[in-house]
Coordinates of C-alpha atoms in Angstrom, one line a residue:
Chain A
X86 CA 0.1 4.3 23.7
X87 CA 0.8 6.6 20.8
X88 CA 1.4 6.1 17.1
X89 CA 4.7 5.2 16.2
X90 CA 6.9 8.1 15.5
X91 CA 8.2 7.0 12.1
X92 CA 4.3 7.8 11.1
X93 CA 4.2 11.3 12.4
X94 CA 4.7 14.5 10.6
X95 CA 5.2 16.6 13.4
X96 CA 6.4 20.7 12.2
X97 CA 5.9 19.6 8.3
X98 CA 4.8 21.7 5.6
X99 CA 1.8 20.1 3.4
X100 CA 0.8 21.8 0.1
X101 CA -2.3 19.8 -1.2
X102 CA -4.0 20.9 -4.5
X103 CA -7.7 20.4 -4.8
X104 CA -7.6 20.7 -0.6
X105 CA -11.0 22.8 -0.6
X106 CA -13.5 19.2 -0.3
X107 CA -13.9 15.6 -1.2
X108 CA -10.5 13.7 -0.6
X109 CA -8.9 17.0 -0.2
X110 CA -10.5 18.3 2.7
X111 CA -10.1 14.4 4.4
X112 CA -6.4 14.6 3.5
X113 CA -6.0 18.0 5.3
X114 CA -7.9 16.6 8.3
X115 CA -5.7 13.5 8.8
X116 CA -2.3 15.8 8.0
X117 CA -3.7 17.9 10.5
X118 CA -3.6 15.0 13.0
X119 CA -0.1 14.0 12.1
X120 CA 1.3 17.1 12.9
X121 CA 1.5 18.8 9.8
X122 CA 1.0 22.1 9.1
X123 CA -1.5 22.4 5.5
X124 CA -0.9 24.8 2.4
X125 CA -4.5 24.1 0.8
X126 CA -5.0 25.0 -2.9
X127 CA -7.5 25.1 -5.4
X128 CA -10.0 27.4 -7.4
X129 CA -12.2 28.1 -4.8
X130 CA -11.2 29.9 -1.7
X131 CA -14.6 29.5 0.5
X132 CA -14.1 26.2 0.5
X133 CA -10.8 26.0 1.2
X134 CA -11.1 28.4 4.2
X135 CA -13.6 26.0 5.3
X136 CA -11.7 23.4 5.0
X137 CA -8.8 25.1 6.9
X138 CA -11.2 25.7 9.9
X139 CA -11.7 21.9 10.2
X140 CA -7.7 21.7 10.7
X141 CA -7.9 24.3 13.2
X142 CA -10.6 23.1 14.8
X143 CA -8.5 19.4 15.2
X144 CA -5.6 21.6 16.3
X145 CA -4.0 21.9 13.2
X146 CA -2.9 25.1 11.4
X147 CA -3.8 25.8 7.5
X148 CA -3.6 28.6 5.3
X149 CA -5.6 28.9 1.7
X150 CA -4.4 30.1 -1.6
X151 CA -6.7 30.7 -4.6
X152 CA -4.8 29.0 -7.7
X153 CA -5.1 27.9 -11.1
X154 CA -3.1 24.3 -11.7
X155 CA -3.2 24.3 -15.0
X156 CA -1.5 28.3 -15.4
X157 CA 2.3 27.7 -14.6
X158 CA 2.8 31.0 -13.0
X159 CA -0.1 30.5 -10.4
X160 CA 1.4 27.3 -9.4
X161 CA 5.0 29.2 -8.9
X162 CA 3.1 32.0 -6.8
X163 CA 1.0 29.1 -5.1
X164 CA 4.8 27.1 -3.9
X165 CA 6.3 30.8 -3.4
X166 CA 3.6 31.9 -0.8
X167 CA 3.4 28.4 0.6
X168 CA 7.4 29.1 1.7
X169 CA 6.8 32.5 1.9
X170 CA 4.4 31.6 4.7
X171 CA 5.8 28.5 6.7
X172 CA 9.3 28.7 5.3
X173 CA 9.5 25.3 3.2
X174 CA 7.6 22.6 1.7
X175 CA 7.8 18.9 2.4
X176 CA 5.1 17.3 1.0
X177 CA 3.2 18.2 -2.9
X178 CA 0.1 16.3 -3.0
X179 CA -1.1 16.6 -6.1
X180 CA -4.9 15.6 -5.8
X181 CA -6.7 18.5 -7.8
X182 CA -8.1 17.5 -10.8
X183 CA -11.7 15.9 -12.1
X184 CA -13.5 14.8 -15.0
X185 CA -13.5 16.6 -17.6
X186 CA -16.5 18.2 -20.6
X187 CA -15.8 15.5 -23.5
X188 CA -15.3 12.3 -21.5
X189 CA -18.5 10.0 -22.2
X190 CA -18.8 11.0 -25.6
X191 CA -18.1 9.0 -28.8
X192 CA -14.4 9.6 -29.9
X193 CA -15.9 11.3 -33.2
X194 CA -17.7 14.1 -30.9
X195 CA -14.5 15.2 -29.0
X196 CA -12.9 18.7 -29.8
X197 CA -9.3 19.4 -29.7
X198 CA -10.3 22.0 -26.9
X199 CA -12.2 19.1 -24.8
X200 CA -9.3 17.1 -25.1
X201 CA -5.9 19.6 -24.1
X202 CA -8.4 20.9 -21.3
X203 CA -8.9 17.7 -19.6
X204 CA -5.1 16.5 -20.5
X205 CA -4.3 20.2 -18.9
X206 CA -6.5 19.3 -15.6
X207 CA -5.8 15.9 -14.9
X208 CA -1.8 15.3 -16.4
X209 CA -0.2 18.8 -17.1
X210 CA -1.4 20.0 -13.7
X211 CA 0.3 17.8 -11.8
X212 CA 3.9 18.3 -13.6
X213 CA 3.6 21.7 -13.4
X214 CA 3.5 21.5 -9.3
X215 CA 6.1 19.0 -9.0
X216 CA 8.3 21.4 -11.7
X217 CA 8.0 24.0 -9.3
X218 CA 8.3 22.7 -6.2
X219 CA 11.5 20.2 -6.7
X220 CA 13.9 22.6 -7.2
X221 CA 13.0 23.8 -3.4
X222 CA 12.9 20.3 -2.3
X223 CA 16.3 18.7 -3.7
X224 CA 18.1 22.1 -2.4
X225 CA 17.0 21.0 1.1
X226 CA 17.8 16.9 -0.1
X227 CA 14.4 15.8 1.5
X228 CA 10.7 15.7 0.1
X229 CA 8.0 13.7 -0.8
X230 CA 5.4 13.7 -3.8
X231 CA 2.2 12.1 -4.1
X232 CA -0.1 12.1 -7.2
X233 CA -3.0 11.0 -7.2
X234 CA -4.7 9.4 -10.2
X235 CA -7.7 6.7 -10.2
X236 CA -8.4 3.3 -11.3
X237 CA -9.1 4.4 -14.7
X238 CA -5.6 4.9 -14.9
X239 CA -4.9 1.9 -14.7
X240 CA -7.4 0.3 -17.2
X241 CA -9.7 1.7 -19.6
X242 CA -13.1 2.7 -19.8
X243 CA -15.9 2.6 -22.9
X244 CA -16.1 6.2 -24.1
X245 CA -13.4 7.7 -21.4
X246 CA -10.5 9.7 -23.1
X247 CA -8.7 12.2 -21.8
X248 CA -9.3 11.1 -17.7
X249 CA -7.8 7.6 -18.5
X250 CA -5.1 8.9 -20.6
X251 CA -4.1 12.0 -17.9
X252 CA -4.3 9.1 -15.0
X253 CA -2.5 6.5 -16.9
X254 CA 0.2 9.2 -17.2
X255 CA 0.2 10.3 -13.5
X256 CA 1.5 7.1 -12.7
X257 CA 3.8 7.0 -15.6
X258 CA 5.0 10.3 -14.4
X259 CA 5.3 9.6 -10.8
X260 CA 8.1 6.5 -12.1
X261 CA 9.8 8.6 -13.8
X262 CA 9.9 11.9 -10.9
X263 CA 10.7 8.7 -8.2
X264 CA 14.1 7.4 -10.4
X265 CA 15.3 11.1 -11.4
X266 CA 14.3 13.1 -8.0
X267 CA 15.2 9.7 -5.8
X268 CA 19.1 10.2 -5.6
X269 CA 18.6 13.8 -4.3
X270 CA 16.2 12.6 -1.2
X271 CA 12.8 13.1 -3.1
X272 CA 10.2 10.2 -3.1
X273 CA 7.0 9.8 -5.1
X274 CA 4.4 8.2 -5.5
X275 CA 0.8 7.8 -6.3
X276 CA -2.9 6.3 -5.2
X277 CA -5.4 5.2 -7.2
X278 CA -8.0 5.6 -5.5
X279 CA -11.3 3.8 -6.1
X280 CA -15.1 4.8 -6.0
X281 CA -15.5 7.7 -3.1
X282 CA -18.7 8.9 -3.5
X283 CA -19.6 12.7 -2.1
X284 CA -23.0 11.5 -0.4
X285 CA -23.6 9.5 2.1
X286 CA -26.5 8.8 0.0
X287 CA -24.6 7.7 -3.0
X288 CA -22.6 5.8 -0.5
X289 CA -25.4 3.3 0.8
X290 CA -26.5 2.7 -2.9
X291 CA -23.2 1.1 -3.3
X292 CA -23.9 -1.4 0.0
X293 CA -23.8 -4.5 -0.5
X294 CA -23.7 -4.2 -5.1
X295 CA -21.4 -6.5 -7.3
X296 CA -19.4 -3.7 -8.6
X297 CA -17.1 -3.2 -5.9
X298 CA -15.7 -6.6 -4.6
X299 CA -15.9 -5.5 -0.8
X300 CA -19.4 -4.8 -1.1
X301 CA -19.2 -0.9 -0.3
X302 CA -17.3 2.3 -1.7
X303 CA -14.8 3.9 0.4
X304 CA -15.4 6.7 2.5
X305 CA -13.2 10.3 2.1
X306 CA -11.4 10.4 5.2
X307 CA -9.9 6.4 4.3
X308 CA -7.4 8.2 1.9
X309 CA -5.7 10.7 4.9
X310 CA -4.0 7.8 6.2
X311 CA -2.5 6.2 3.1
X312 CA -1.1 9.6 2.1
X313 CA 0.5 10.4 5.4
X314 CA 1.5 6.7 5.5
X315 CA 3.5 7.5 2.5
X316 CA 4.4 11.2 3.1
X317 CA 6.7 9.6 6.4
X318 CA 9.5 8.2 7.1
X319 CA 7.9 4.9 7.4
X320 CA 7.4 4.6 4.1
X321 CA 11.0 5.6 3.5
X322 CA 11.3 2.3 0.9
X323 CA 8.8 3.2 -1.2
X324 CA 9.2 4.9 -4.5
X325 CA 8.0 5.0 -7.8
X326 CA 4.6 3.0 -7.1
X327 CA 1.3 3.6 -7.3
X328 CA -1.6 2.0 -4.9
X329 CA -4.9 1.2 -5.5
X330 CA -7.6 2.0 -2.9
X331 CA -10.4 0.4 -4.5
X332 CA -12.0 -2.2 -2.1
X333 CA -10.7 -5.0 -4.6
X334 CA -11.3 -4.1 -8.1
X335 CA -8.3 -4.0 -10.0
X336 CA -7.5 -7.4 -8.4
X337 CA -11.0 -8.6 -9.6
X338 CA -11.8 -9.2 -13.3
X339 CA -15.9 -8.8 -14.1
X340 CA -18.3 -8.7 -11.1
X341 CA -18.1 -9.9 -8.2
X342 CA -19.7 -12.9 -7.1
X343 CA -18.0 -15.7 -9.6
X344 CA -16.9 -18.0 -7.6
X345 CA -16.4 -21.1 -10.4
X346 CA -16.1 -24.7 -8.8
X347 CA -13.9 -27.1 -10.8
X348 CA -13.3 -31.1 -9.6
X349 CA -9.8 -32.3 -10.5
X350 CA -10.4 -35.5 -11.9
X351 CA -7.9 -38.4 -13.0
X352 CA -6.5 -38.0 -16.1
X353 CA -9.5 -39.5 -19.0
Chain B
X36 CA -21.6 -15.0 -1.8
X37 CA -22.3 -13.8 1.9
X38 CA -23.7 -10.5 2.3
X39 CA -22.1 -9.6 4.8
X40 CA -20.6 -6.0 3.9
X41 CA -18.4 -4.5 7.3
X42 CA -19.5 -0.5 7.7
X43 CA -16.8 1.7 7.8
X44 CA -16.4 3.6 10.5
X45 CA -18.1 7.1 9.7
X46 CA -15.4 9.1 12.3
X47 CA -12.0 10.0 11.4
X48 CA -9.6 8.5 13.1
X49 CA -6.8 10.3 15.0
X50 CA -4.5 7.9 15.5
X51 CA -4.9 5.2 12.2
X52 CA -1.7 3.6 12.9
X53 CA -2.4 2.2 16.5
X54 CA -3.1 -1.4 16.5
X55 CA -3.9 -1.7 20.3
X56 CA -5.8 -4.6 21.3
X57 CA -5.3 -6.0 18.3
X58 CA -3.1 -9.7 17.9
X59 CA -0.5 -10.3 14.8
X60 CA 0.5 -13.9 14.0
X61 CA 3.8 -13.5 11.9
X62 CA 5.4 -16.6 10.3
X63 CA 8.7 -16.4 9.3
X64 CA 9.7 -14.3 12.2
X65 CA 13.0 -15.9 12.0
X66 CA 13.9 -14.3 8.7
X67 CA 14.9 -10.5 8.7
X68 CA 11.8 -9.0 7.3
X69 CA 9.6 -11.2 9.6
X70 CA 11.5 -10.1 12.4
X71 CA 11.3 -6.4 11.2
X72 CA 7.5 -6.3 10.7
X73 CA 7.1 -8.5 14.4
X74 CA 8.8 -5.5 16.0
X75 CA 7.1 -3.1 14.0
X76 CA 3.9 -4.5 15.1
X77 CA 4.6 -4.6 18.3
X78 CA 5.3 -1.1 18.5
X79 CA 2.3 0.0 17.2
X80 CA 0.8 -1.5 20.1
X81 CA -0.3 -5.0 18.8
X82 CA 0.8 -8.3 20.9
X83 CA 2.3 -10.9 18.6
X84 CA 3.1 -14.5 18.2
X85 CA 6.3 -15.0 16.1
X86 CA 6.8 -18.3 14.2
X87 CA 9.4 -20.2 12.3
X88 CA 9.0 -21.2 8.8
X89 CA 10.6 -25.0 8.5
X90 CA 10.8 -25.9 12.3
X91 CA 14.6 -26.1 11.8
X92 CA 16.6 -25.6 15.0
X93 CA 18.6 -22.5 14.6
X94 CA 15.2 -20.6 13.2
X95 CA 13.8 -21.5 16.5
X96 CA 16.3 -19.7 18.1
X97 CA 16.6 -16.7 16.0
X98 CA 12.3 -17.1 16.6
X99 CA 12.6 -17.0 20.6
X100 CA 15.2 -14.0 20.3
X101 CA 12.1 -12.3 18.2
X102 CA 9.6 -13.1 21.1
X103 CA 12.1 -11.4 23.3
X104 CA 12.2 -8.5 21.8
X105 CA 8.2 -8.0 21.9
X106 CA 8.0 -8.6 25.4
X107 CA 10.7 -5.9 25.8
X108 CA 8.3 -3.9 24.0
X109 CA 6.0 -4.8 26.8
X110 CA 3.7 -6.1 24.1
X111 CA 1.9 -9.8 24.7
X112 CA 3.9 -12.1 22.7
X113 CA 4.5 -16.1 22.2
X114 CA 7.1 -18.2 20.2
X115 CA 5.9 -20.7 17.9
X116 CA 8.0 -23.7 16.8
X117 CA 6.4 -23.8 13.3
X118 CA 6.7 -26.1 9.7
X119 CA 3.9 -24.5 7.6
X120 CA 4.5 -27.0 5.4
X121 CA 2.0 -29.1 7.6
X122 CA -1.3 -28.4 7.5
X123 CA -1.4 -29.9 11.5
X124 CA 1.5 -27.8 12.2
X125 CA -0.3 -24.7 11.0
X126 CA -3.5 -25.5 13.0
X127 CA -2.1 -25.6 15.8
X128 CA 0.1 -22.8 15.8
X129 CA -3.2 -20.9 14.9
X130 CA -4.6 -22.4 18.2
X131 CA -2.1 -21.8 20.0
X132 CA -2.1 -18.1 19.0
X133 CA -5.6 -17.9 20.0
X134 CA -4.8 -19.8 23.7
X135 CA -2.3 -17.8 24.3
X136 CA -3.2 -14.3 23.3
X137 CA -6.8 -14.4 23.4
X138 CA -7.2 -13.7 19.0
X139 CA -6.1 -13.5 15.7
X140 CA -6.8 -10.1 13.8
X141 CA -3.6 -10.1 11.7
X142 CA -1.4 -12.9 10.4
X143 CA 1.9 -12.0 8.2
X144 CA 3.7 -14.7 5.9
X145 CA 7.0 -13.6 6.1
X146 CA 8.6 -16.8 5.0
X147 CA 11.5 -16.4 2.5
X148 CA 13.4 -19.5 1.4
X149 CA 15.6 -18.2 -1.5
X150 CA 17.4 -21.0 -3.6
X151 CA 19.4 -19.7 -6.9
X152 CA 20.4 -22.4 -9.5
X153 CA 20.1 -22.8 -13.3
X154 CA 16.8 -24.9 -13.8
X155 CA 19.0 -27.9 -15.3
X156 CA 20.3 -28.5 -11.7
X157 CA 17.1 -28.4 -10.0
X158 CA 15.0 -31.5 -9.4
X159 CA 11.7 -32.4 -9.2
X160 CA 12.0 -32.6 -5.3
X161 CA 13.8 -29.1 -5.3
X162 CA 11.0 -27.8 -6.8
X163 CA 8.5 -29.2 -4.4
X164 CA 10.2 -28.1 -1.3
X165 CA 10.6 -24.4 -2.7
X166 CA 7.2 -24.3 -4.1
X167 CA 6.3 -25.8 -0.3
X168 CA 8.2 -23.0 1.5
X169 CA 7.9 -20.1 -0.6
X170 CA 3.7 -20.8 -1.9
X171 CA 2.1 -23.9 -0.1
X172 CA 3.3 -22.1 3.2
X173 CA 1.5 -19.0 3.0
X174 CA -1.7 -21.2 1.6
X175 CA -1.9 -22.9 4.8
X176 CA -1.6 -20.1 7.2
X177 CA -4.1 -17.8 5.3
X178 CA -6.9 -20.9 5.1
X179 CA -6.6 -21.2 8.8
X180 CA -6.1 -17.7 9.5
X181 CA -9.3 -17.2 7.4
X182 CA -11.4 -19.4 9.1
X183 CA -11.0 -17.5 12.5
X184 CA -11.5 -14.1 10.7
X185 CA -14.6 -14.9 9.0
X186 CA -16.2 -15.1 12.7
X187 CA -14.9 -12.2 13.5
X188 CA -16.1 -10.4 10.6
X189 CA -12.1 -8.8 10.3
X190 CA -8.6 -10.1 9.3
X191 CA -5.8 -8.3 7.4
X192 CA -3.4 -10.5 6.0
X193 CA 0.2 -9.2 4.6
X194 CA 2.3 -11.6 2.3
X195 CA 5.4 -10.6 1.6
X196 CA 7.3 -11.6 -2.0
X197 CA 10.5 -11.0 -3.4
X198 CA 10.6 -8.5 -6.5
X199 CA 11.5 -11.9 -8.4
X200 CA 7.9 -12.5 -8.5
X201 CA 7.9 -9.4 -10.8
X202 CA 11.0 -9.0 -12.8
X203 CA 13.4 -11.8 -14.3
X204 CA 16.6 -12.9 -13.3
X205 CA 18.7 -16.2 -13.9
X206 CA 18.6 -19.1 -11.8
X207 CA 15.7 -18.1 -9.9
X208 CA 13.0 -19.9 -11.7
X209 CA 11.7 -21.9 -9.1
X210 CA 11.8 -18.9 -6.5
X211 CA 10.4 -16.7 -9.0
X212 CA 7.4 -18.8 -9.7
X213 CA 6.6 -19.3 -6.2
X214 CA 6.5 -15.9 -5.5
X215 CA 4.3 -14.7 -8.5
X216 CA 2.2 -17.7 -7.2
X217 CA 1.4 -15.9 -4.1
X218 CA 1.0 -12.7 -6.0
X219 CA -2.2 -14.4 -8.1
X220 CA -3.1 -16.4 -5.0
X221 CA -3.4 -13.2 -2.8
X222 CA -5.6 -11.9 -5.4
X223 CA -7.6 -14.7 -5.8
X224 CA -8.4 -14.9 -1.8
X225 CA -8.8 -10.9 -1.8
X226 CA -12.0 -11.6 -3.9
X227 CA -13.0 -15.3 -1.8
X228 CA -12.8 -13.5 1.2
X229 CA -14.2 -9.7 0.1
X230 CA -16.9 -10.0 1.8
X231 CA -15.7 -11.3 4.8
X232 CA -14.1 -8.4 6.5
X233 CA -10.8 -9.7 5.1
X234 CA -8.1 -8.0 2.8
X235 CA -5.0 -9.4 1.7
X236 CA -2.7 -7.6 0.3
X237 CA 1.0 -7.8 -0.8
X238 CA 4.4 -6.3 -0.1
X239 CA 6.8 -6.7 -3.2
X240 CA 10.3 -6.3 -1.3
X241 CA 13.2 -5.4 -3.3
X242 CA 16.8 -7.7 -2.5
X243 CA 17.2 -6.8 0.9
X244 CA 19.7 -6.7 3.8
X245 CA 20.2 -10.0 5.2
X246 CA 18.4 -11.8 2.8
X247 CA 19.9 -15.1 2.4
X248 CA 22.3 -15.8 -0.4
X249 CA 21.2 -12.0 -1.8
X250 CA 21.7 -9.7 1.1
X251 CA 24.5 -11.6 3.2
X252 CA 27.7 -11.3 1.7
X253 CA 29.5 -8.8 0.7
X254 CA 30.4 -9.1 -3.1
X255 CA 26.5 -9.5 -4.0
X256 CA 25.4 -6.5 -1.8
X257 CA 27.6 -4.4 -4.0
X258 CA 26.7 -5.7 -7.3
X259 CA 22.4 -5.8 -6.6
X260 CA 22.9 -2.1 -5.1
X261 CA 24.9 -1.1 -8.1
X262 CA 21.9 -1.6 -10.1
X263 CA 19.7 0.0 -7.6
X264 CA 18.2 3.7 -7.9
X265 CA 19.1 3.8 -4.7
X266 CA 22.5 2.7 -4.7
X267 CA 21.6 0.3 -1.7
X268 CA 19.2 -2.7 -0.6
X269 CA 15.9 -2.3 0.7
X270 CA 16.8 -2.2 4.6
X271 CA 14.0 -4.7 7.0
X272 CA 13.4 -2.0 9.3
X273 CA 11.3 0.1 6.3
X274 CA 9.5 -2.7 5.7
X275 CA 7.8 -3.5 9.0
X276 CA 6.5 0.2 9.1
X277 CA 4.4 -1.0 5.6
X278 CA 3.2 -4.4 7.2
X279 CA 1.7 -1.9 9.7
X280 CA 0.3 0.7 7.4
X281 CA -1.2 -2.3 5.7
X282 CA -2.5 -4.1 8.7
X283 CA -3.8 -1.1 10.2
X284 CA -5.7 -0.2 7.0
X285 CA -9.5 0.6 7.2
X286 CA -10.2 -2.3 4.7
X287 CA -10.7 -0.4 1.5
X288 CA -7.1 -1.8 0.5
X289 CA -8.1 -5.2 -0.7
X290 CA -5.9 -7.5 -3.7
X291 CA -3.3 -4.7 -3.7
X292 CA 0.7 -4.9 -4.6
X293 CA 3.0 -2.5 -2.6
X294 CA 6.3 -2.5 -4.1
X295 CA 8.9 -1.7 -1.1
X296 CA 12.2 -1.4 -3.5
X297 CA 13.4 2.0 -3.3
X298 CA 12.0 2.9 -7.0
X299 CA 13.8 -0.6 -8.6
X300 CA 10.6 -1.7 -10.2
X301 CA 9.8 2.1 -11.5
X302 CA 12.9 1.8 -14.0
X303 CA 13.5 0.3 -17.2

């Protein structure tokens, strides 16, 4: 028995921002498994060689590149050695990005600076990879994006700025790439993802809390198979959307565990 | 609240899409999209029972041609002659899913009754038997879906709406609301059951091939697709890969709304 074929990404080309740990490195891993080969990028090359040794290790094959997301001539060297190097890329995954210096503080207290850094990080970022990788991708008529944003892009948060404003454009921006780049072969599309903590210690305080409806907070590698779900063919009608991964939250309103009880009753 | 919270599994899996060993009740498997995401199943290594949505005698048929198909797959399979409608009628076919292929991990509502008229012409009784199709339907099937799942601790349930549910367009009032009404309903149940192993989530399927009155006839195929991004319908056979991706799902995917609509819903 074997996966289905539509699911597979067998001789594809990966480049993932932000591949060097967290939902990065579990994106490369489950990549790795689909067949694909991995361009990781990100700031940090140490990490992103070890997170290229996990591919090879699962039988994959990944090669690093140190970048800057926010400079727009790193990112055009970072697409340029990625083809330079496997010949062509079909998949952007545009996951690098974080909080940002600022967010958390009273609206008064935030700098200029604070703000274009984090809109820079977390929005700017992510157009400036798909800007320089489309070109490649609608010359060859096939491609997928993927952005990721978060669930604070999708509603807002007391004192959170420029991370709910970049995210809340991510999946604004992801519409927009899916209806322009769509006729020429290009999907996109987005996840949301939810509360993924780093530790397996900050994942057991989550167990079994009202915050997050399932009772738990999702685990890195849960991600790799949504975004190679979406990078194939078998999500070839899909476009334009963005997916929460948030064990229930932005179905839920409040915390969990109200569960009202109201009789119908004759009309009085 | 229960408390019980299911542990993800802390290894990555290799293969994320393989649903061996698991069993898939899909109702509405005489429809296109019910027939696509019975197949689809299948061939991701599940055994399914196919159903029919109003018992009517040509849906049986088309139901037992579905069952066929499966076991050509070589994949367990039954045919279920099905009104969910009836509360009995659903119990049983539930039963009888269990009897004959030993569980139930996954059930599908893939019933679509489309009906199209200005609300002047519709009548009280119209509206109850679309409402009954198209809402009470998928009610029945997840309450006594649910009530097996719970024991096991694991169910993934997939409803499938119309785009209607989302976005306006004359005469479809009744259809419309029916739709949205599983829309809130699935997110209702994604919290009632959150703890119970259980996700439900949605696929929001553009006008698709086959789909009746939409999808069938010529003149209308070209006038929906000529509003399309895509410049054609959604086609069944991409939907059944995302009723896998989502039954397959590690269970952090909970409440969720998957547009599959080739970027329709991402445009003004």
């Amino acid at each position: 028995m074997a996966t289905p074929d539509r699911f597979r990404l067998d001789g594809q080309v990966v480049l993932l921002t932000g591949a060097g740990r967290g939902l990065g490195r579990a994106m490369a891993m489950s990549f790795a498994d689909a067949g694909a080969k991995v361009s990781g990028a990100s700031r940090t090359l140490s990490q992103l060689e070890e997170t290229a040794e996990l591919v090879t290790e699962r039988g994959g094959e990944a090669i690093s590149i140190s970048t800057d997301v926010t400079d727009a001539a790193a990112v055009e060297a970072m697409v340029q050695q990625t083809i330079d190097h496997f010949g062509r890329v079909d998949v952007l995954i545009n996951n690098a990005g974080g909080g940002a210096e600022g967010d958390g503080s009273p609206l008064t207290d935030l700098t200029d600076e604070q703000w274009r850094w984090g809109i820079d990080m977390n929005l700017t970022s992510q157009m400036l990879c798909a800007r320089a990788v489309l070109p490649h991708m609608a010359e060859r008529g096939s491609g997928v994006i993927i952005n990721v944003a978060s669930g604070f892009g999708l509603r807002g948060g007391r004192d959170n700025w420029m991370y709910v404003s970049a995210k809340a454009g991510v999946v604004n921006l992801t519409r927009s790439l899916a209806v322009t780049y769509g006729p020429a072969g290009v999907r996109t599309n987005c996840i949301a993802p939810g509360i993924f903590p780093h530790t397996p210690q900050a994942l057991e305080r989550w167990r079994g809390g009202r915050y997050i409806p399932i009772g738990r907070a999702g685990v890195a590698w849960e991600m790799g198979p949504l975004a190679v779900f979406l990078s194939s063919d078998a999500a070839a009608g899909i476009s334009g959307e963005t997916i929460a991964q948030d064990g229930g939250g932005l179905a839920a309103i409040g915390p969990t565990g109200w569960a009202p009880r109201i009789r119908l009753t004759e009309p009085t | 609240m229960s408390d019980f919270v299911p542990t993800p599994n802390p290894e990555q899996p290799e293969d994320p899409f393989l649903l061996k060993g698991r069993v898939a009740l899909v109702v509405g498997a005489g429809d296109p999209l019910g027939r696509a995401a019975a197949v689809s199943l299948a061939e991701a290594g599940a055994d399914v029972a196919v159903a029919s949505l109003r018992a009517g005698p040509q849906e049986v048929v088309r139901v037992n041609s579905v069952a066929n198909e499966i076991w050509s797959l070589g994949r367990g399979n039954t045919a279920i002659t099905l009104d969910a409608t009836d509360e009995n009628s659903v119990d049983s076919a539930i039963a009888r899913t269990i009897s004959e292929l030993g569980r139930l991990d996954i059930l599908v509502n893939a019933a679509d009754l489309p009906v199209a008229a200005p609300i002047d012409e519709l009548s009280p009784d119209d509206w109850h038997a679309i409402l009954a199709a198209n809402l009470l339907a998928p009610a029945l099937t997840s309450r006594a879906a649910a009530r097996v799942m719970k024991m096991n601790g694991y169910g993934r349930i997939v409803n499938l709406v119309s785009v209607l549910a989302a976005r306006g367009v004359a005469n479809t009032s009744a259809y419309a609301a029916a739709h949205a009404g599983v829309l809130a309903m699935s997110r209702s149940l994604s919290q009632e059951w959150a703890r119970s192993g259980i996700t439900v989530n949605v696929l929001q399927v553009g006008i698709y091939e086959g789909q009746r009155g939409f999808g069938d006839n010529p003149e209308s195929v070209q006038q929906v697709a000529r509003m399309l991004p895509a410049k054609q319908l959604v086609q069944p056979n991409d939907v059944g890969p995302a009723v896998v991706a989502m039954a397959a799902d590690s269970g952090f995917i909970t409440g969720e709304t998957i547009a599959v609509d080739g970027a329709a819903t991402a445009r003004v």
